[in-house]
Amino acid sequence: IYFAESIYSKHLYLEGKQLNLEIYDPCSQPQKAKFSLTSELHWADGFVIVYDISDRSSFAFAKALIYRIREPQTSHCKRAVESAVILVGNKQDLCHIREVGWEEGQKLALDNRCQFCELSAAEQSLEVEMMFIRIIKDILTNFKLKEKRRPSGSKSMAKLINNVFGKRRKSV
């Protein structure tokens, strides 16, 4: 179930390309829906997983989400390239009541092939913007890798035809 107020659309230009983003925020849903993210895992190209550095339970929830994203894909949801994920420790301005250390966040990110940063969304809007640009660039890189790995059907067919009917060596 999607709640319309949980999806935000954003249009931006990055490196000369127009991008249309759809950002899904499961935390704006009622508590019951938080763990039913199965369909979102299918259509999302990237994930920004945010936890509150002053709340250990939010870190545990972030860890569970990352494990769910990184678990081996089932046969109906195979991806040519792994999704881009960034783990964000938020509320850096509350470091005096920190419950989750920077090292813990960094280790979780490294162990699960994610990027990592800590920031304060309330005080560092530029860092928030840079974090989004970083994940978008990762997603675009993944698209380029996916295109390289999947040759177009016509090229594959041309190669096959050439191999079967192409020039043959003269026998000696």
PDB file of C-alpha atoms in Angstrom:
ATOM      1  CA  ILE A   1       0.000   0.000   0.000  1.00  0.00           C
ATOM      2  CA  TYR A   2       1.413   3.358  -1.006  1.00  0.00           C
ATOM      3  CA  PHE A   3       0.331   6.554   0.645  1.00  0.00           C
ATOM      4  CA  ALA A   4       0.398   9.460  -1.798  1.00  0.00           C
ATOM      5  CA  GLU A   5       1.877  11.781   0.822  1.00  0.00           C
ATOM      6  CA  SER A   6       4.828   9.368   1.189  1.00  0.00           C
ATOM      7  CA  ILE A   7       6.118   9.897  -2.370  1.00  0.00           C
ATOM      8  CA  TYR A   8       7.870  13.110  -3.281  1.00  0.00           C
ATOM      9  CA  SER A   9       8.729  14.056  -6.854  1.00  0.00           C
ATOM     10  CA  LYS A  10      11.733  16.183  -7.707  1.00  0.00           C
ATOM     11  CA  HIS A  11      13.025  17.325 -11.091  1.00  0.00           C
ATOM     12  CA  LEU A  12      16.625  18.427 -11.392  1.00  0.00           C
ATOM     13  CA  TYR A  13      19.482  18.817 -13.835  1.00  0.00           C
ATOM     14  CA  LEU A  14      22.710  17.011 -13.065  1.00  0.00           C
ATOM     15  CA  GLU A  15      25.678  16.904 -15.427  1.00  0.00           C
ATOM     16  CA  GLY A  16      23.540  18.224 -18.264  1.00  0.00           C
ATOM     17  CA  LYS A  17      20.795  15.610 -17.856  1.00  0.00           C
ATOM     18  CA  GLN A  18      17.219  16.160 -16.711  1.00  0.00           C
ATOM     19  CA  LEU A  19      16.403  13.721 -13.919  1.00  0.00           C
ATOM     20  CA  ASN A  20      12.977  12.943 -12.533  1.00  0.00           C
ATOM     21  CA  LEU A  21      13.237  11.540  -9.032  1.00  0.00           C
ATOM     22  CA  GLU A  22      10.581   9.797  -7.004  1.00  0.00           C
ATOM     23  CA  ILE A  23      11.492   9.674  -3.341  1.00  0.00           C
ATOM     24  CA  TYR A  24       9.527   7.298  -1.164  1.00  0.00           C
ATOM     25  CA  ASP A  25       9.513   8.003   2.578  1.00  0.00           C
ATOM     26  CA  PRO A  26       8.246   4.965   4.509  1.00  0.00           C
ATOM     27  CA  CYS A  27       8.680   6.785   7.822  1.00  0.00           C
ATOM     28  CA  SER A  28       5.745   9.049   6.961  1.00  0.00           C
ATOM     29  CA  GLN A  29       3.488   5.974   6.996  1.00  0.00           C
ATOM     30  CA  PRO A  30       1.695   4.547  10.015  1.00  0.00           C
ATOM     31  CA  GLN A  31       3.943   2.378  12.212  1.00  0.00           C
ATOM     32  CA  LYS A  32       2.367  -0.898  10.976  1.00  0.00           C
ATOM     33  CA  ALA A  33       3.503  -0.339   7.387  1.00  0.00           C
ATOM     34  CA  LYS A  34       7.182   0.307   8.175  1.00  0.00           C
ATOM     35  CA  PHE A  35       8.359  -3.270   7.688  1.00  0.00           C
ATOM     36  CA  SER A  36       6.316  -4.050   4.567  1.00  0.00           C
ATOM     37  CA  LEU A  37       8.812  -2.590   2.101  1.00  0.00           C
ATOM     38  CA  THR A  38       8.891  -5.534  -0.291  1.00  0.00           C
ATOM     39  CA  SER A  39       7.418  -3.716  -3.305  1.00  0.00           C
ATOM     40  CA  GLU A  40       9.625  -0.656  -2.714  1.00  0.00           C
ATOM     41  CA  LEU A  41      12.710  -2.857  -2.873  1.00  0.00           C
ATOM     42  CA  HIS A  42      11.671  -3.895  -6.383  1.00  0.00           C
ATOM     43  CA  TRP A  43      11.314  -0.462  -7.957  1.00  0.00           C
ATOM     44  CA  ALA A  44      13.933   1.573  -6.086  1.00  0.00           C
ATOM     45  CA  ASP A  45      17.256   2.248  -7.818  1.00  0.00           C
ATOM     46  CA  GLY A  46      18.882   3.607  -4.687  1.00  0.00           C
ATOM     47  CA  PHE A  47      18.329   3.908  -0.974  1.00  0.00           C
ATOM     48  CA  VAL A  48      19.082   6.601   1.584  1.00  0.00           C
ATOM     49  CA  ILE A  49      18.830   4.922   4.983  1.00  0.00           C
ATOM     50  CA  VAL A  50      18.736   7.470   7.811  1.00  0.00           C
ATOM     51  CA  TYR A  51      19.092   6.872  11.535  1.00  0.00           C
ATOM     52  CA  ASP A  52      19.244   9.224  14.517  1.00  0.00           C
ATOM     53  CA  ILE A  53      22.682   9.089  16.207  1.00  0.00           C
ATOM     54  CA  SER A  54      20.966   9.804  19.545  1.00  0.00           C
ATOM     55  CA  ASP A  55      18.545   6.847  19.205  1.00  0.00           C
ATOM     56  CA  ARG A  56      19.929   3.291  19.191  1.00  0.00           C
ATOM     57  CA  SER A  57      16.572   1.793  18.111  1.00  0.00           C
ATOM     58  CA  SER A  58      16.610   3.865  14.901  1.00  0.00           C
ATOM     59  CA  PHE A  59      20.083   2.450  14.166  1.00  0.00           C
ATOM     60  CA  ALA A  60      18.746  -1.097  14.690  1.00  0.00           C
ATOM     61  CA  PHE A  61      15.907  -0.338  12.249  1.00  0.00           C
ATOM     62  CA  ALA A  62      18.403   1.078   9.706  1.00  0.00           C
ATOM     63  CA  LYS A  63      20.540  -2.064  10.069  1.00  0.00           C
ATOM     64  CA  ALA A  64      17.482  -4.294   9.445  1.00  0.00           C
ATOM     65  CA  LEU A  65      16.623  -2.291   6.308  1.00  0.00           C
ATOM     66  CA  ILE A  66      20.165  -2.579   4.952  1.00  0.00           C
ATOM     67  CA  TYR A  67      20.192  -6.340   5.571  1.00  0.00           C
ATOM     68  CA  ARG A  68      16.855  -6.601   3.755  1.00  0.00           C
ATOM     69  CA  ILE A  69      18.160  -4.600   0.788  1.00  0.00           C
ATOM     70  CA  ARG A  70      21.416  -6.561   0.610  1.00  0.00           C
ATOM     71  CA  GLU A  71      19.989 -10.047   1.162  1.00  0.00           C
ATOM     72  CA  PRO A  72      20.384 -12.336  -1.859  1.00  0.00           C
ATOM     73  CA  GLN A  73      17.694 -11.397  -4.326  1.00  0.00           C
ATOM     74  CA  THR A  74      14.879 -13.820  -4.956  1.00  0.00           C
ATOM     75  CA  SER A  75      14.412 -15.112  -8.498  1.00  0.00           C
ATOM     76  CA  HIS A  76      11.618 -12.630  -9.285  1.00  0.00           C
ATOM     77  CA  CYS A  77      13.753  -9.629  -8.287  1.00  0.00           C
ATOM     78  CA  LYS A  78      17.206 -10.087  -9.806  1.00  0.00           C
ATOM     79  CA  ARG A  79      19.252  -6.979 -10.463  1.00  0.00           C
ATOM     80  CA  ALA A  80      22.078  -6.747 -12.967  1.00  0.00           C
ATOM     81  CA  VAL A  81      23.877  -4.299 -10.663  1.00  0.00           C
ATOM     82  CA  GLU A  82      23.600  -3.926  -6.892  1.00  0.00           C
ATOM     83  CA  SER A  83      21.495  -0.960  -5.717  1.00  0.00           C
ATOM     84  CA  ALA A  84      23.240   2.179  -4.515  1.00  0.00           C
ATOM     85  CA  VAL A  85      22.845   2.655  -0.755  1.00  0.00           C
ATOM     86  CA  ILE A  86      24.000   5.419   1.550  1.00  0.00           C
ATOM     87  CA  LEU A  87      23.701   5.152   5.325  1.00  0.00           C
ATOM     88  CA  VAL A  88      23.206   8.528   7.007  1.00  0.00           C
ATOM     89  CA  GLY A  89      23.660   9.242  10.684  1.00  0.00           C
ATOM     90  CA  ASN A  90      21.464  12.278  11.316  1.00  0.00           C
ATOM     91  CA  LYS A  91      21.283  14.763  14.198  1.00  0.00           C
ATOM     92  CA  GLN A  92      25.026  15.277  14.432  1.00  0.00           C
ATOM     93  CA  ASP A  93      24.158  18.464  16.331  1.00  0.00           C
ATOM     94  CA  LEU A  94      23.016  16.194  19.202  1.00  0.00           C
ATOM     95  CA  CYS A  95      26.405  14.499  19.592  1.00  0.00           C
ATOM     96  CA  HIS A  96      26.326  15.297  23.337  1.00  0.00           C
ATOM     97  CA  ILE A  97      23.546  12.657  23.697  1.00  0.00           C
ATOM     98  CA  ARG A  98      24.957  10.292  21.067  1.00  0.00           C
ATOM     99  CA  GLU A  99      23.983   6.609  21.419  1.00  0.00           C
ATOM    100  CA  VAL A 100      25.502   5.367  18.149  1.00  0.00           C
ATOM    101  CA  GLY A 101      29.189   5.963  17.491  1.00  0.00           C
ATOM    102  CA  TRP A 102      30.527   7.145  14.127  1.00  0.00           C
ATOM    103  CA  GLU A 103      32.642   3.962  13.953  1.00  0.00           C
ATOM    104  CA  GLU A 104      29.515   1.766  14.275  1.00  0.00           C
ATOM    105  CA  GLY A 105      27.819   3.512  11.376  1.00  0.00           C
ATOM    106  CA  GLN A 106      30.976   3.378   9.266  1.00  0.00           C
ATOM    107  CA  LYS A 107      31.442  -0.351   9.975  1.00  0.00           C
ATOM    108  CA  LEU A 108      27.815  -1.186   9.124  1.00  0.00           C
ATOM    109  CA  ALA A 109      28.181   0.717   5.841  1.00  0.00           C
ATOM    110  CA  LEU A 110      31.508  -0.911   4.912  1.00  0.00           C
ATOM    111  CA  ASP A 111      30.285  -4.412   5.801  1.00  0.00           C
ATOM    112  CA  ASN A 112      27.255  -3.966   3.525  1.00  0.00           C
ATOM    113  CA  ARG A 113      28.838  -2.134   0.569  1.00  0.00           C
ATOM    114  CA  CYS A 114      27.193   1.202   1.384  1.00  0.00           C
ATOM    115  CA  GLN A 115      28.437   4.767   1.486  1.00  0.00           C
ATOM    116  CA  PHE A 116      28.314   6.500   4.859  1.00  0.00           C
ATOM    117  CA  CYS A 117      28.083  10.011   6.248  1.00  0.00           C
ATOM    118  CA  GLU A 118      26.979  11.814   9.373  1.00  0.00           C
ATOM    119  CA  LEU A 119      25.289  15.195   9.273  1.00  0.00           C
ATOM    120  CA  SER A 120      22.678  17.402  10.842  1.00  0.00           C
ATOM    121  CA  ALA A 121      19.763  17.896   8.449  1.00  0.00           C
ATOM    122  CA  ALA A 122      18.571  20.798  10.610  1.00  0.00           C
ATOM    123  CA  GLU A 123      21.874  22.676  10.406  1.00  0.00           C
ATOM    124  CA  GLN A 124      23.633  21.442   7.251  1.00  0.00           C
ATOM    125  CA  SER A 125      21.321  21.761   4.261  1.00  0.00           C
ATOM    126  CA  LEU A 126      24.280  21.880   1.847  1.00  0.00           C
ATOM    127  CA  GLU A 127      25.584  18.530   3.182  1.00  0.00           C
ATOM    128  CA  VAL A 128      22.111  17.025   2.734  1.00  0.00           C
ATOM    129  CA  GLU A 129      22.046  18.212  -0.875  1.00  0.00           C
ATOM    130  CA  MET A 130      25.563  16.853  -1.497  1.00  0.00           C
ATOM    131  CA  MET A 131      24.557  13.495  -0.002  1.00  0.00           C
ATOM    132  CA  PHE A 132      21.620  13.247  -2.420  1.00  0.00           C
ATOM    133  CA  ILE A 133      23.831  14.200  -5.370  1.00  0.00           C
ATOM    134  CA  ARG A 134      26.316  11.496  -4.304  1.00  0.00           C
ATOM    135  CA  ILE A 135      23.647   8.756  -4.285  1.00  0.00           C
ATOM    136  CA  ILE A 136      22.181   9.994  -7.590  1.00  0.00           C
ATOM    137  CA  LYS A 137      25.642   9.820  -9.206  1.00  0.00           C
ATOM    138  CA  ASP A 138      26.026   6.259  -7.877  1.00  0.00           C
ATOM    139  CA  ILE A 139      22.664   5.321  -9.399  1.00  0.00           C
ATOM    140  CA  LEU A 140      23.660   6.846 -12.762  1.00  0.00           C
ATOM    141  CA  THR A 141      26.960   4.920 -12.649  1.00  0.00           C
ATOM    142  CA  ASN A 142      24.993   1.727 -11.966  1.00  0.00           C
ATOM    143  CA  PHE A 143      22.791   2.415 -15.000  1.00  0.00           C
ATOM    144  CA  LYS A 144      25.904   2.785 -17.176  1.00  0.00           C
ATOM    145  CA  LEU A 145      27.304  -0.509 -15.815  1.00  0.00           C
ATOM    146  CA  LYS A 146      23.983  -2.238 -16.449  1.00  0.00           C
ATOM    147  CA  GLU A 147      23.984  -1.018 -20.069  1.00  0.00           C
ATOM    148  CA  LYS A 148      27.531  -2.338 -20.604  1.00  0.00           C
ATOM    149  CA  ARG A 149      26.661  -5.746 -19.180  1.00  0.00           C
ATOM    150  CA  ARG A 150      23.586  -6.213 -21.321  1.00  0.00           C
ATOM    151  CA  PRO A 151      24.494  -6.045 -25.001  1.00  0.00           C
ATOM    152  CA  SER A 152      21.661  -5.032 -27.251  1.00  0.00           C
ATOM    153  CA  GLY A 153      19.799  -7.855 -28.942  1.00  0.00           C
ATOM    154  CA  SER A 154      20.723  -6.711 -32.453  1.00  0.00           C
ATOM    155  CA  LYS A 155      24.455  -6.621 -31.667  1.00  0.00           C
ATOM    156  CA  SER A 156      24.293 -10.068 -30.075  1.00  0.00           C
ATOM    157  CA  MET A 157      22.375 -11.420 -33.051  1.00  0.00           C
ATOM    158  CA  ALA A 158      24.844  -9.837 -35.516  1.00  0.00           C
ATOM    159  CA  LYS A 159      27.724 -11.467 -33.640  1.00  0.00           C
ATOM    160  CA  LEU A 160      25.979 -14.835 -33.715  1.00  0.00           C
ATOM    161  CA  ILE A 161      25.247 -14.580 -37.451  1.00  0.00           C
ATOM    162  CA  ASN A 162      28.834 -13.517 -38.156  1.00  0.00           C
ATOM    163  CA  ASN A 163      30.180 -16.465 -36.156  1.00  0.00           C
ATOM    164  CA  VAL A 164      27.974 -18.934 -38.010  1.00  0.00           C
ATOM    165  CA  PHE A 165      28.106 -17.522 -41.549  1.00  0.00           C
ATOM    166  CA  GLY A 166      31.092 -15.196 -41.389  1.00  0.00           C
ATOM    167  CA  LYS A 167      34.393 -15.454 -43.207  1.00  0.00           C
ATOM    168  CA  ARG A 168      35.995 -18.809 -42.776  1.00  0.00           C
ATOM    169  CA  ARG A 169      39.694 -19.484 -42.855  1.00  0.00           C
ATOM    170  CA  LYS A 170      41.007 -21.162 -45.973  1.00  0.00           C
ATOM    171  CA  SER A 171      42.172 -24.682 -45.307  1.00  0.00           C
ATOM    172  CA  VAL A 172      45.823 -25.275 -45.914  1.00  0.00           C
TER     173      VAL A 172
END
